[in-house]
C-alpha cells in the first residue's frame, strides 16, 4: 500500500503517463499542421516561375546604372537613367522612329528616371547589352544587340538595325519611391 501511495503522490501513474503522451503528440500534431499551412501562404518556386508578381528594391541601382533580373522566366532590364539620358529620350522626333512611341508612354509619371523593359531583342530574341557596367550600349546610348546589330536608345526604342519593335515594357507599378512590383 505504501508503495502505491508513493506512486500516486510523487510520480505519474500509468494513466497520467498516457495523458502526458497524448498532450505531447497533440502539440507535435499542431506544429506539423501549422508549418505546411504557413508554407502554403508564401508563393513557392513553381508559382513564382508561373508568374507571381515580384518586388524589386531599386535602392542599390545607382544613377546611370542598370540591373537584370528574371520574371516569369524572362529577362527584365531596370535602368536608373541620368538626367541627360532622359532628355535624350524625350527630345526625339517620335514620328521618325521605326516603332513610334514617346518616352512618356514607356515610364511612370514622376518616375522618369526608371526604365523597366523586357530584355529580349525584338529581332530574334538575343540579349542586348547595355545594362551592366562595361557592356556596349550602341549608337544611341541605350542597349545594343550584337547578334545582328540592333541599336536601342535610352528609352529602349529601336533606332537602327533589323529589330522591328521597341523593347516592350512589362506590367509593373511603384509601391513606394524605391520599390516596384513587376506583374
Ligand atoms: S536578335 Fe538582336 S539583332 Fe538579331
Tab-separated table of C-alpha atoms and ligand atoms in Angstrom:
chain	number	residue	atom	x	y	z
A	1	UNK	CA	0.000	0.000	0.000
A	2	UNK	CA	2.828	2.385	0.921
A	3	UNK	CA	4.354	1.762	-2.468
A	4	UNK	CA	1.005	2.531	-4.208
A	5	UNK	CA	0.596	5.793	-2.242
A	6	UNK	CA	4.105	6.953	-3.186
A	7	UNK	CA	3.311	6.354	-6.824
A	8	UNK	CA	0.102	8.433	-6.615
A	9	UNK	CA	1.755	11.357	-4.790
A	10	UNK	CA	5.221	11.677	-6.311
A	11	UNK	CA	5.267	10.001	-9.691
A	12	UNK	CA	2.830	9.953	-12.554
A	13	UNK	CA	0.614	6.890	-12.701
A	14	UNK	CA	0.270	4.869	-15.867
A	15	UNK	CA	-2.915	6.838	-16.686
A	16	UNK	CA	-1.092	10.180	-16.152
A	17	UNK	CA	1.644	8.944	-18.488
A	18	UNK	CA	-0.960	8.255	-21.158
A	19	UNK	CA	-2.357	11.806	-20.820
A	20	UNK	CA	1.155	13.250	-20.974
A	21	UNK	CA	1.926	11.231	-24.067
A	22	UNK	CA	-1.333	12.352	-25.691
A	23	UNK	CA	-0.545	16.010	-24.886
A	24	UNK	CA	2.917	15.799	-26.467
A	25	UNK	CA	1.525	14.091	-29.546
A	26	UNK	CA	-1.143	16.795	-29.771
A	27	UNK	CA	1.474	19.573	-29.689
A	28	UNK	CA	3.533	17.841	-32.373
A	29	UNK	CA	0.391	17.351	-34.411
A	30	UNK	CA	-0.497	21.078	-34.267
A	31	UNK	CA	3.047	22.098	-35.189
A	32	UNK	CA	3.020	19.586	-38.001
A	33	UNK	CA	-0.164	21.092	-39.421
A	34	UNK	CA	0.849	24.730	-38.871
A	35	UNK	CA	4.120	24.574	-40.845
A	36	UNK	CA	2.646	23.375	-44.141
A	37	UNK	CA	-0.184	25.898	-43.720
A	38	UNK	CA	2.306	28.783	-43.388
A	39	UNK	CA	4.289	27.436	-46.297
A	40	UNK	CA	1.152	27.466	-48.399
A	41	UNK	CA	0.743	31.223	-47.803
A	42	UNK	CA	4.087	32.067	-49.430
A	43	UNK	CA	4.460	31.533	-53.184
A	44	UNK	CA	6.692	28.551	-53.952
A	45	UNK	CA	9.280	28.430	-56.721
A	46	UNK	CA	6.795	26.840	-59.103
A	47	UNK	CA	4.263	29.638	-58.515
A	48	UNK	CA	6.921	32.323	-58.988
A	49	UNK	CA	8.031	30.679	-62.224
A	50	UNK	CA	4.400	30.584	-63.327
A	51	UNK	CA	4.121	34.333	-62.943
A	52	UNK	CA	3.614	35.510	-59.362
A	53	UNK	CA	4.457	39.217	-59.019
A	54	UNK	CA	7.930	40.061	-57.719
A	55	UNK	CA	9.045	43.102	-55.739
A	56	UNK	CA	12.301	44.802	-56.679
A	57	UNK	CA	14.235	47.110	-54.357
A	58	UNK	CA	15.681	49.892	-56.511
A	59	UNK	CA	17.891	51.359	-53.767
A	60	UNK	CA	21.119	49.628	-54.909
A	61	UNK	CA	20.772	50.811	-58.528
A	62	UNK	CA	22.896	53.944	-58.827
A	63	UNK	CA	22.086	56.692	-61.307
A	64	UNK	CA	23.288	55.720	-64.760
A	65	UNK	CA	23.382	52.028	-63.904
A	66	UNK	CA	21.142	49.085	-64.654
A	67	UNK	CA	20.311	45.639	-63.336
A	68	UNK	CA	18.978	42.438	-64.848
A	69	UNK	CA	16.555	40.044	-63.214
A	70	UNK	CA	14.118	37.324	-64.152
A	71	UNK	CA	10.341	37.367	-64.004
A	72	UNK	CA	8.154	34.616	-65.463
A	73	UNK	CA	11.350	33.097	-66.812
A	74	UNK	CA	12.020	36.202	-68.885
A	75	UNK	CA	14.887	38.634	-68.549
A	76	UNK	CA	13.985	42.108	-67.301
A	77	UNK	CA	16.159	45.229	-67.519
A	78	UNK	CA	15.834	48.034	-64.985
A	79	UNK	CA	17.837	51.207	-65.569
A	80	UNK	CA	18.191	54.303	-63.420
A	81	UNK	CA	18.556	56.914	-66.156
A	82	UNK	CA	20.608	60.061	-65.806
A	83	UNK	CA	19.092	63.479	-66.494
A	84	UNK	CA	20.950	63.575	-69.826
A	85	UNK	CA	19.604	60.138	-70.811
A	86	UNK	CA	16.044	61.214	-70.013
A	87	UNK	CA	16.425	64.412	-72.045
A	88	UNK	CA	17.931	62.431	-74.912
A	89	UNK	CA	14.903	60.118	-74.893
A	90	UNK	CA	12.374	62.961	-74.660
A	91	UNK	CA	13.729	65.231	-77.393
A	92	UNK	CA	13.483	62.612	-80.182
A	93	UNK	CA	11.086	63.272	-83.047
A	94	UNK	CA	8.721	60.381	-82.338
A	95	UNK	CA	7.388	60.289	-85.912
A	96	UNK	CA	10.884	59.452	-87.170
A	97	UNK	CA	11.133	56.278	-85.099
A	98	UNK	CA	10.711	52.789	-86.636
A	99	UNK	CA	8.288	51.991	-83.790
A	100	UNK	CA	6.928	55.445	-82.850
A	101	UNK	CA	6.350	55.789	-79.136
A	102	UNK	CA	7.008	58.786	-76.871
A	103	UNK	CA	9.252	58.254	-73.878
A	104	UNK	CA	6.364	59.300	-71.624
A	105	UNK	CA	4.420	56.193	-72.684
A	106	UNK	CA	7.267	53.949	-71.512
A	107	UNK	CA	7.819	55.254	-67.976
A	108	UNK	CA	5.674	56.149	-64.974
A	109	UNK	CA	4.780	59.843	-64.444
A	110	UNK	CA	7.113	61.458	-61.921
A	111	UNK	CA	9.466	58.461	-62.050
A	112	UNK	CA	11.045	59.207	-65.445
A	113	UNK	CA	14.481	58.092	-64.277
A	114	UNK	CA	13.324	54.462	-64.044
A	115	UNK	CA	13.030	52.405	-67.203
A	116	UNK	CA	11.790	48.802	-66.932
A	117	UNK	CA	11.976	46.606	-70.026
A	118	UNK	CA	11.876	43.023	-71.249
A	119	UNK	CA	15.490	42.187	-72.048
A	120	UNK	CA	14.988	40.279	-75.268
A	121	UNK	CA	15.818	41.729	-78.685
A	122	UNK	CA	12.672	42.055	-80.768
A	123	UNK	CA	14.512	40.711	-83.820
A	124	UNK	CA	15.317	37.119	-82.915
A	125	UNK	CA	15.475	37.177	-79.146
A	126	UNK	CA	19.166	37.690	-78.343
A	127	UNK	CA	20.033	39.534	-75.149
A	128	UNK	CA	21.067	43.127	-75.848
A	129	UNK	CA	23.975	44.510	-73.849
A	130	UNK	CA	23.873	47.837	-72.047
A	131	UNK	CA	22.601	47.063	-68.557
A	132	UNK	CA	25.804	46.140	-66.745
A	133	UNK	CA	28.835	48.388	-66.413
A	134	UNK	CA	31.192	47.864	-69.359
A	135	UNK	CA	28.586	46.473	-71.754
A	136	UNK	CA	28.373	48.194	-75.140
A	137	UNK	CA	25.324	50.452	-75.257
A	138	UNK	CA	25.287	51.100	-79.009
A	139	UNK	CA	24.979	54.275	-81.070
A	140	UNK	CA	22.073	55.655	-79.018
A	141	UNK	CA	23.485	55.002	-75.557
A	142	UNK	CA	20.748	52.516	-74.696
A	143	UNK	CA	21.193	48.826	-75.497
A	144	UNK	CA	22.998	47.078	-78.326
A	145	UNK	CA	22.193	43.625	-79.669
A	146	UNK	CA	25.370	42.146	-81.133
A	147	UNK	CA	23.641	39.252	-82.922
A	148	UNK	CA	22.676	41.306	-85.977
A	149	UNK	CA	23.409	44.871	-84.856
A	150	UNK	CA	20.237	46.391	-83.419
A	151	UNK	CA	20.652	49.678	-81.532
A	152	UNK	CA	18.111	50.765	-78.906
A	153	UNK	CA	18.004	54.238	-77.365
A	154	UNK	CA	17.785	55.385	-73.736
A	155	UNK	CA	14.054	54.639	-73.807
A	156	UNK	CA	14.632	51.115	-75.142
A	157	UNK	CA	13.242	52.085	-78.556
A	158	UNK	CA	14.696	50.565	-81.699
A	159	UNK	CA	16.694	53.151	-83.652
A	160	UNK	CA	18.890	51.176	-86.034
A	161	UNK	CA	19.242	47.571	-87.192
A	162	UNK	CA	16.872	44.725	-88.075
A	163	UNK	CA	14.783	44.648	-84.864
A	164	UNK	CA	11.205	45.607	-85.805
A	165	UNK	CA	9.966	46.928	-82.464
A	166	UNK	CA	10.940	48.618	-79.210
A	167	UNK	CA	11.906	46.571	-76.165
A	168	UNK	CA	8.493	46.059	-74.529
A	169	UNK	CA	7.653	47.384	-71.068
A	170	UNK	CA	6.361	44.682	-68.685
A	171	UNK	CA	3.443	45.360	-66.335
A	172	UNK	CA	4.755	46.988	-63.156
A	173	UNK	CA	3.850	49.570	-60.526
A	174	UNK	CA	5.672	51.603	-57.895
A	175	UNK	CA	4.948	50.524	-54.306
A	176	UNK	CA	6.947	53.494	-52.994
A	177	UNK	CA	9.799	55.685	-54.275
A	178	UNK	CA	12.315	52.872	-54.170
A	179	UNK	CA	10.352	49.708	-54.762
A	180	UNK	CA	8.424	48.315	-57.724
A	181	UNK	CA	6.251	45.280	-58.161
A	182	UNK	CA	6.557	43.544	-61.516
A	183	UNK	CA	3.471	41.569	-62.518
B	1	LIG	S1	18.486	39.116	-82.400
B	1	LIG	FE1	19.034	41.155	-81.938
B	1	LIG	S2	19.621	41.979	-83.817
B	1	LIG	FE2	19.011	39.980	-84.308
